């Protein structure tokens, strides 16, 4: 039996962490929790409420956020290894980068700016008030990164968080919650700002949709959970849902740069980030050259027959209109997909490509595959490419990209594509602050419209008006 070095290190780290927790921590009880992990939901919510009342000054929030950043940096690799080991999805090195990205580029309380209106009739102050306890349902695809990112954003807004992690990423999500809580306990002396229940499940997540004491529901996941939350919750909802991001390459693009961007973006963490490029729509006159450039980056072009074999192995209900990825194959390496489908590509291969001509109904173009296999469609011209991009994005309001030097095409697409992220001439990840300007988030609110979330998304605006006085002019 061969055990990978990363797996051995991860097991050793887990044992060490359990030993140190046992030595230094008070024994967990049903209501005291185990560094934020509680048996019962009511205790998780009550503990979070008590904790957030203790973190009620800006100075405390600032120090907590610094503590979280340091703890996340220290544990970035261990959590990345644990996530890959537990979920089987993604690539360790990419997950390390993702953990570091959220630790460093998620904004803290400094983005919360109160405002004032001063006039003849007096002074009005508009403040950013906490919601209180937020319920956050998190995905299996970015388990530690989402917890770190949400913790920074939500605590910065003065809130505590009850997480409902994906059951398939339970261990990594809970370990992240524990690590952050321990660090906050040691350096700031507050416990349980982040909580969850020991046995996560769909039912436990659904309980939170209507649970008393929860004031805001944040859902990061696929279409089913967003729909379920919309149908049942009686709370304010922020929904960060699924996407199917198209990337258009027109005949004016810098093709070497477009290929490098698409290769880096689409292959990152084996394509499981929701904003990653999911299908290429190239203008036909440059499509051959773009394919050559993508291959020069390391992508491997496969035949339609080979892609068909991958689809048969990796999709449920294929062929047919209900085809969708089998979780077993989401985020797997390109070489694993190939081997399962009966052909081989080099172990080092990060991205498979298949040329599907003008077939917009092609399965890997119309579904959110979250695998390192990208279809390339050939459009007659930019107008047709844009039409197909809108069709394949399906109104999910998530992400789209364009590689072009034509300002009119950039302007036209920017206006027509109603997505939370629109990225030009770079990998889609640049829209999350990885190689582009701006802050990062692992919760990109799509159907409910808050966009790339940060602390200012997780506050209630409250106005206080004083009539006739307090002006200084
Ligand atoms: P998933 O939808 O299977 O699970 C997400 C979370 O929702 C999990 O905690 C799961 O337990 C819960 N859940 C699922 N169905 C539910 C239901 N009916 N009722 C209550 N809870 C339910 O998603 P996943 O496979 O873990 O993650 C990938 C999906 O998430 C992709 O569709 C991806 O695009 C999306 N995603 C979106 C963002 C964003 O910021 N917009 C970020 C990451 C992932």
XYZ file of C-alpha atoms and ligand atoms in Angstrom:
517
model
C 0.000 0.000 0.000
C 1.431 3.381 -0.894
C 0.560 6.317 1.344
C 1.396 9.755 0.074
C 3.754 11.925 2.131
C 1.079 14.620 2.384
C -1.374 12.116 3.835
C 1.135 10.952 6.453
C 1.901 14.553 7.458
C -1.777 15.329 7.654
C -2.487 12.309 9.921
C 0.452 13.217 12.196
C -0.748 16.818 12.403
C -4.261 15.739 13.300
C -3.010 13.473 16.085
C -0.775 16.250 17.432
C -3.614 18.718 17.321
C -5.934 16.330 19.182
C -3.258 15.681 21.806
C -2.591 19.375 22.368
C -6.316 20.127 22.536
C -6.745 17.363 25.111
C -3.810 18.672 27.174
C -4.624 22.381 27.121
C -8.384 22.540 26.774
C -11.148 22.175 29.282
C -12.951 18.854 28.811
C -15.797 19.358 26.354
C -19.302 19.001 27.711
C -22.651 19.045 25.978
C -23.228 22.751 26.564
C -19.660 24.094 26.778
C -18.798 22.767 23.335
C -15.518 21.522 21.989
C -13.864 24.719 20.705
C -17.110 25.736 19.028
C -18.377 22.277 18.100
C -21.599 21.525 20.006
C -23.825 18.479 20.234
C -27.040 20.501 20.053
C -27.959 23.332 17.722
C -29.616 25.384 20.466
C -26.333 25.361 22.421
C -24.337 26.363 19.345
C -26.663 29.323 18.749
C -26.767 30.370 22.420
C -22.973 30.195 22.749
C -22.516 32.290 19.604
C -24.942 34.897 20.921
C -23.089 35.104 24.240
C -19.742 35.353 22.439
C -20.712 38.165 20.112
C -21.874 40.277 23.042
C -18.300 40.088 24.355
C -16.802 41.184 21.024
C -18.705 44.442 20.899
C -15.967 47.013 20.420
C -14.176 47.840 17.212
C -10.787 47.406 18.903
C -11.688 43.845 19.933
C -12.919 43.001 16.445
C -9.702 44.385 14.942
C -7.572 42.192 17.213
C -9.733 39.120 16.579
C -9.368 39.548 12.827
C -5.587 39.798 13.168
C -5.602 36.617 15.274
C -7.676 34.806 12.621
C -5.324 35.914 9.850
C -2.282 34.615 11.734
C -3.907 31.310 12.672
C -5.109 30.797 9.102
C -1.637 31.482 7.691
C -0.022 29.077 10.181
C -2.471 26.310 9.313
C -2.906 26.992 5.595
C -1.044 23.884 4.478
C -2.399 21.517 7.094
C -5.991 22.515 6.314
C -5.341 22.244 2.579
C -4.007 18.716 2.999
C -6.895 17.767 5.223
C -9.457 19.091 2.712
C -7.968 17.142 -0.195
C -7.703 14.023 1.921
C -11.252 14.274 3.221
C -13.127 15.401 0.099
C -10.838 14.008 -2.609
C -11.313 17.315 -4.439
C -8.784 19.807 -5.688
C -5.029 20.221 -5.378
C -3.116 20.767 -2.151
C -0.855 23.546 -3.476
C -3.837 25.459 -4.870
C -5.769 25.066 -1.639
C -2.781 26.430 0.298
C -2.896 29.497 -1.984
C -6.651 29.810 -1.465
C -6.304 29.671 2.334
C -3.554 32.301 2.215
C -5.569 34.466 -0.163
C -8.557 34.629 2.183
C -6.308 35.089 5.242
C -4.603 38.069 3.642
C -7.148 39.699 1.356
C -10.464 39.435 3.176
C -11.064 42.934 4.517
C -11.578 43.555 8.221
C -13.605 46.179 10.109
C -11.797 49.010 8.304
C -14.269 48.745 5.404
C -17.153 49.769 7.643
C -17.530 53.498 7.289
C -20.278 55.262 9.153
C -21.670 58.278 7.336
C -23.236 61.535 8.409
C -25.642 63.969 6.817
C -25.428 67.484 8.160
C -27.841 70.255 7.171
C -30.034 73.141 8.329
C -32.359 70.832 10.214
C -29.659 68.981 12.171
C -27.471 65.912 11.989
C -28.144 62.345 10.888
C -25.725 59.505 11.521
C -25.794 56.240 9.598
C -24.072 53.378 11.391
C -23.207 49.779 10.521
C -24.892 47.627 13.146
C -24.323 43.893 13.571
C -27.047 41.424 12.652
C -26.159 39.351 15.731
C -25.827 35.645 15.057
C -25.474 34.695 11.392
C -26.079 31.182 10.059
C -23.628 30.313 7.290
C -24.135 27.211 5.153
C -20.808 26.327 3.532
C -19.724 24.162 0.580
C -17.500 21.103 0.320
C -15.438 22.687 -2.444
C -13.666 25.361 -0.346
C -14.232 24.128 3.200
C -11.464 25.840 5.170
C -11.221 28.914 2.920
C -14.951 29.657 3.247
C -14.879 29.330 7.043
C -11.815 31.619 7.307
C -13.246 34.167 4.883
C -16.733 34.212 6.455
C -15.251 34.379 9.951
C -13.240 37.500 9.089
C -16.074 39.235 7.225
C -18.846 38.397 9.671
C -16.915 39.020 12.902
C -15.669 42.316 11.429
C -19.325 43.311 11.170
C -19.796 42.571 14.889
C -21.489 39.206 14.431
C -20.921 35.641 15.577
C -21.447 32.714 13.197
C -23.112 29.319 13.413
C -21.768 27.310 10.505
C -23.572 24.508 8.713
C -20.731 22.829 6.834
C -21.157 20.260 4.093
C -21.219 16.769 5.683
C -18.587 15.616 3.157
C -16.188 18.276 4.462
C -17.121 17.977 8.132
C -13.673 17.233 9.515
C -11.877 20.059 7.691
C -14.627 22.601 8.393
C -14.766 21.713 12.098
C -10.991 21.717 12.407
C -10.892 25.215 10.895
C -13.559 26.417 13.336
C -11.639 24.888 16.266
C -8.274 26.334 15.202
C -9.708 29.837 14.878
C -11.658 29.609 18.164
C -8.578 28.362 20.023
C -6.476 31.204 18.671
C -9.141 33.767 19.629
C -9.407 32.190 23.091
C -5.645 32.290 23.647
C -5.072 35.835 22.443
C -8.351 37.662 23.118
C -10.048 35.483 25.743
C -13.392 35.081 23.964
C -14.851 31.640 23.189
C -17.337 30.386 20.604
C -17.559 33.267 18.164
C -17.694 30.498 15.565
C -19.838 27.446 16.257
C -21.421 24.434 14.581
C -22.994 21.113 15.489
C -20.945 17.951 15.648
C -23.059 16.063 13.080
C -23.666 18.320 10.085
C -26.466 17.275 7.743
C -28.877 18.742 5.227
C -31.544 18.603 7.945
C -29.350 20.508 10.422
C -28.722 23.176 7.772
C -32.450 23.407 7.098
C -33.187 23.805 10.803
C -31.045 26.937 10.743
C -33.201 28.419 7.968
C -35.909 29.126 10.548
C -34.062 28.734 13.859
C -34.871 31.320 16.560
C -31.928 33.537 17.454
C -30.534 33.547 13.910
C -30.952 36.932 12.299
C -29.335 36.517 8.899
C -28.946 33.433 6.708
C -25.991 33.175 4.331
C -25.914 30.244 1.923
C -22.883 29.364 -0.204
C -23.581 26.372 -2.423
C -25.352 24.985 -5.439
C -28.797 25.632 -6.881
C -30.615 23.144 -4.603
C -29.582 24.770 -1.331
C -30.273 28.264 -2.629
C -33.760 27.200 -3.739
C -34.422 25.409 -0.439
C -33.363 28.488 1.535
C -35.444 30.824 -0.626
C -38.500 28.608 -0.221
C -38.386 28.181 3.538
C -36.435 30.826 5.388
C -38.090 33.593 7.354
C -34.769 35.487 7.647
C -32.979 37.962 5.468
C -31.104 35.762 2.946
C -27.775 36.310 1.219
C -27.339 33.586 -1.389
C -24.055 32.739 -3.102
C -25.120 30.191 -5.661
C -23.852 28.117 -8.555
C -22.392 29.498 -11.756
C -21.373 28.263 -15.190
C -18.879 30.955 -16.201
C -18.217 31.324 -19.931
C -15.038 32.941 -21.206
C -15.177 34.582 -24.627
C -12.038 35.035 -26.742
C -12.506 37.360 -29.713
C -10.360 37.857 -32.795
C -8.523 40.879 -31.354
C -7.313 39.122 -28.179
C -3.683 38.630 -27.180
C -3.936 34.850 -27.615
C -0.857 33.900 -25.599
C -2.152 35.915 -22.668
C -5.703 34.592 -23.082
C -4.432 30.995 -23.139
C -2.232 31.477 -20.061
C -5.110 33.121 -18.162
C -7.626 30.425 -19.081
C -5.157 27.625 -18.342
C -4.222 29.047 -14.934
C -7.807 29.950 -14.002
C -9.659 26.861 -15.230
C -7.145 24.403 -13.836
C -6.863 26.082 -10.422
C -7.907 23.616 -7.715
C -9.159 21.364 -10.533
C -11.865 23.853 -11.518
C -13.923 23.673 -8.320
C -14.023 27.389 -7.627
C -17.435 28.668 -8.646
C -16.039 31.567 -10.713
C -13.443 29.463 -12.605
C -13.769 29.382 -16.419
C -16.150 26.514 -17.269
C -16.368 26.805 -21.086
C -14.388 28.663 -23.756
C -16.240 30.415 -26.562
C -13.696 31.417 -29.199
C -14.288 33.257 -32.439
C -13.666 30.605 -35.092
C -10.929 32.511 -36.954
C -8.602 32.377 -33.903
C -9.798 29.110 -32.312
C -7.037 26.907 -33.778
C -4.318 29.304 -32.652
C -5.885 29.572 -29.178
C -5.922 25.770 -28.877
C -2.237 25.659 -29.827
C -1.432 28.298 -27.221
C -3.414 26.417 -24.555
C -1.496 23.241 -25.405
C 1.752 25.172 -25.135
C 0.735 26.015 -21.549
C 0.304 22.302 -20.785
C -3.352 21.578 -21.607
C -4.080 18.298 -23.401
C -6.649 18.228 -26.191
C -8.774 15.089 -26.137
C -11.120 13.716 -28.805
C -14.916 13.866 -28.695
C -14.923 10.088 -28.117
C -12.587 10.435 -25.117
C -14.723 13.266 -23.677
C -17.796 11.086 -24.180
C -16.115 8.326 -22.169
C -15.347 10.851 -19.368
C -18.981 12.008 -19.384
C -20.256 8.423 -19.093
C -18.087 7.801 -16.031
C -18.357 11.140 -14.228
C -21.946 12.285 -14.728
C -25.228 11.127 -13.241
C -28.170 10.640 -15.633
C -25.987 10.941 -18.704
C -27.003 11.216 -21.487
C -30.097 13.322 -20.920
C -31.297 16.756 -19.883
C -30.787 16.001 -16.165
C -27.080 15.127 -16.545
C -25.076 16.487 -13.616
C -21.681 15.815 -12.024
C -21.278 12.829 -9.750
C -19.656 14.252 -6.577
C -17.242 11.324 -6.647
C -15.559 12.900 -9.687
C -15.801 16.604 -8.903
C -12.407 18.297 -8.526
C -10.357 15.224 -9.493
C -7.073 15.508 -11.356
C -7.213 15.424 -15.164
C -5.112 12.236 -15.150
C -7.670 10.513 -12.876
C -10.565 11.484 -15.163
C -8.650 10.173 -18.165
C -7.737 6.910 -16.456
C -11.335 6.311 -15.387
C -12.428 6.856 -18.988
C -9.843 4.414 -20.363
C -7.087 6.630 -21.753
C -4.024 8.272 -20.283
C -2.525 11.746 -20.072
C 0.654 12.776 -18.228
C 0.306 12.950 -14.426
C 1.398 16.588 -14.686
C -1.546 17.500 -16.930
C -3.769 20.097 -15.237
C -6.377 20.666 -17.951
C -8.188 18.674 -20.639
C -9.755 20.434 -23.649
C -12.313 19.226 -26.126
C -13.254 21.022 -29.350
C -17.057 20.841 -29.681
C -17.565 23.163 -32.663
C -20.872 25.017 -32.487
C -22.650 22.566 -30.166
C -23.962 24.894 -27.440
C -25.976 22.011 -25.972
C -22.792 20.010 -25.381
C -23.022 18.538 -21.886
C -19.762 19.935 -20.446
C -20.733 23.375 -21.800
C -24.241 23.519 -20.371
C -23.580 22.041 -16.902
C -21.336 23.327 -14.109
C -18.870 20.433 -14.376
C -16.308 21.500 -11.707
C -13.713 19.229 -13.331
C -10.546 20.176 -15.228
C -12.165 19.416 -18.592
C -13.119 22.436 -20.671
C -15.097 22.439 -23.905
C -14.117 24.931 -26.591
C -16.943 26.274 -28.756
C -16.363 28.018 -32.088
C -18.534 31.059 -32.742
C -18.891 32.799 -36.107
C -18.072 36.235 -34.646
C -18.121 38.211 -31.385
C -21.888 38.773 -31.502
C -22.563 35.053 -31.695
C -19.980 34.354 -28.974
C -21.730 36.819 -26.678
C -25.127 35.300 -27.457
C -23.795 31.840 -26.509
C -22.141 33.196 -23.368
C -25.475 34.586 -22.174
C -27.182 31.302 -23.014
C -24.644 29.174 -21.115
C -24.424 31.493 -18.107
C -28.151 30.792 -17.778
C -28.965 33.980 -15.887
C -27.171 32.677 -12.790
C -25.699 36.199 -12.303
C -22.327 34.681 -11.387
C -19.205 35.221 -13.535
C -18.195 35.762 -17.153
C -14.929 36.654 -18.859
C -13.668 38.200 -22.078
C -10.270 38.337 -23.765
C -10.218 41.205 -26.227
C -8.459 44.396 -27.249
C -11.655 45.816 -28.732
C -13.090 48.434 -26.400
C -16.513 48.246 -28.053
C -16.701 44.490 -27.484
C -15.639 44.971 -23.853
C -18.280 47.630 -23.374
C -21.022 45.615 -25.101
C -20.367 42.463 -23.084
C -20.036 44.366 -19.802
C -23.475 45.864 -20.341
C -25.218 42.688 -21.524
C -23.814 40.103 -19.140
C -25.580 40.555 -15.837
C -23.016 38.792 -13.644
C -21.579 39.603 -10.214
C -18.059 39.261 -11.691
C -16.989 40.235 -15.197
C -13.259 39.758 -15.806
C -11.356 41.050 -18.835
C -7.943 39.883 -20.039
C -7.080 37.829 -16.957
C -8.051 34.617 -15.179
C -11.485 34.800 -13.559
C -9.756 34.432 -10.206
C -8.392 37.947 -10.749
C -11.942 39.096 -10.029
C -11.470 37.683 -6.520
C -8.345 39.731 -5.896
C -5.942 36.955 -6.982
C -3.912 38.887 -9.552
C -6.534 41.638 -9.951
C -7.442 44.665 -7.879
C -9.921 44.353 -5.049
C -10.636 42.274 -1.994
C -11.412 38.578 -1.933
C -14.323 36.459 -0.802
C -15.359 32.814 -0.960
C -19.016 33.902 -0.786
C -19.956 35.674 -4.007
C -23.567 36.591 -3.641
C -25.251 35.979 -6.971
C -29.073 35.745 -7.095
C -29.562 38.070 -4.114
C -27.110 40.592 -5.552
C -24.601 41.573 -2.846
C -21.688 40.529 -5.093
C -18.223 39.862 -3.665
C -19.074 39.967 0.033
C -17.102 41.594 2.843
C -17.841 42.994 6.307
C -20.075 45.704 4.859
C -22.383 42.981 3.470
C -23.013 41.598 6.957
C -24.289 44.707 8.738
C -27.634 46.391 9.174
C -27.681 50.073 8.346
C -29.187 52.106 11.166
C -29.954 55.793 11.058
C -30.020 58.121 14.042
C -31.373 61.636 13.504
C -31.039 64.603 15.816
C -33.219 67.529 14.828
C -32.009 71.100 15.107
C -28.628 70.742 16.808
C -25.159 69.174 17.012
C -23.865 70.820 13.839
C -20.585 72.600 14.232
C -21.133 75.159 11.452
P -23.845 21.839 -2.319
O -24.927 22.718 -2.859
O -23.947 20.391 -2.491
O -23.691 22.103 -0.738
C -23.524 23.390 -0.206
C -24.061 23.420 1.217
O -25.490 23.358 1.167
C -23.621 22.229 2.079
O -23.401 22.673 3.393
C -24.802 21.287 2.016
O -24.868 20.472 3.154
C -25.958 22.269 1.959
N -27.154 21.785 1.263
C -27.198 21.194 0.041
N -28.486 20.972 -0.307
C -29.257 21.441 0.697
C -30.671 21.512 0.927
N -31.552 21.042 0.059
N -31.092 22.072 2.101
C -30.210 22.554 3.000
N -28.874 22.519 2.832
C -28.408 21.966 1.699
O -22.509 22.423 -2.946
P -21.015 21.867 -2.933
O -20.893 20.767 -3.901
O -20.536 21.675 -1.573
O -20.319 23.166 -3.542
C -20.325 23.444 -4.901
C -21.455 24.356 -5.314
O -21.433 25.555 -4.566
C -21.289 24.767 -6.754
O -22.543 24.846 -7.355
C -20.620 26.117 -6.659
O -20.829 26.970 -7.767
C -21.298 26.678 -5.437
N -20.458 27.681 -4.795
C -20.801 28.989 -4.916
C -20.002 29.949 -4.339
C -20.324 31.399 -4.472
O -19.638 32.193 -3.829
N -21.304 31.808 -5.268
C -18.848 29.587 -3.631
C -18.531 28.231 -3.527
C -19.356 27.280 -4.106
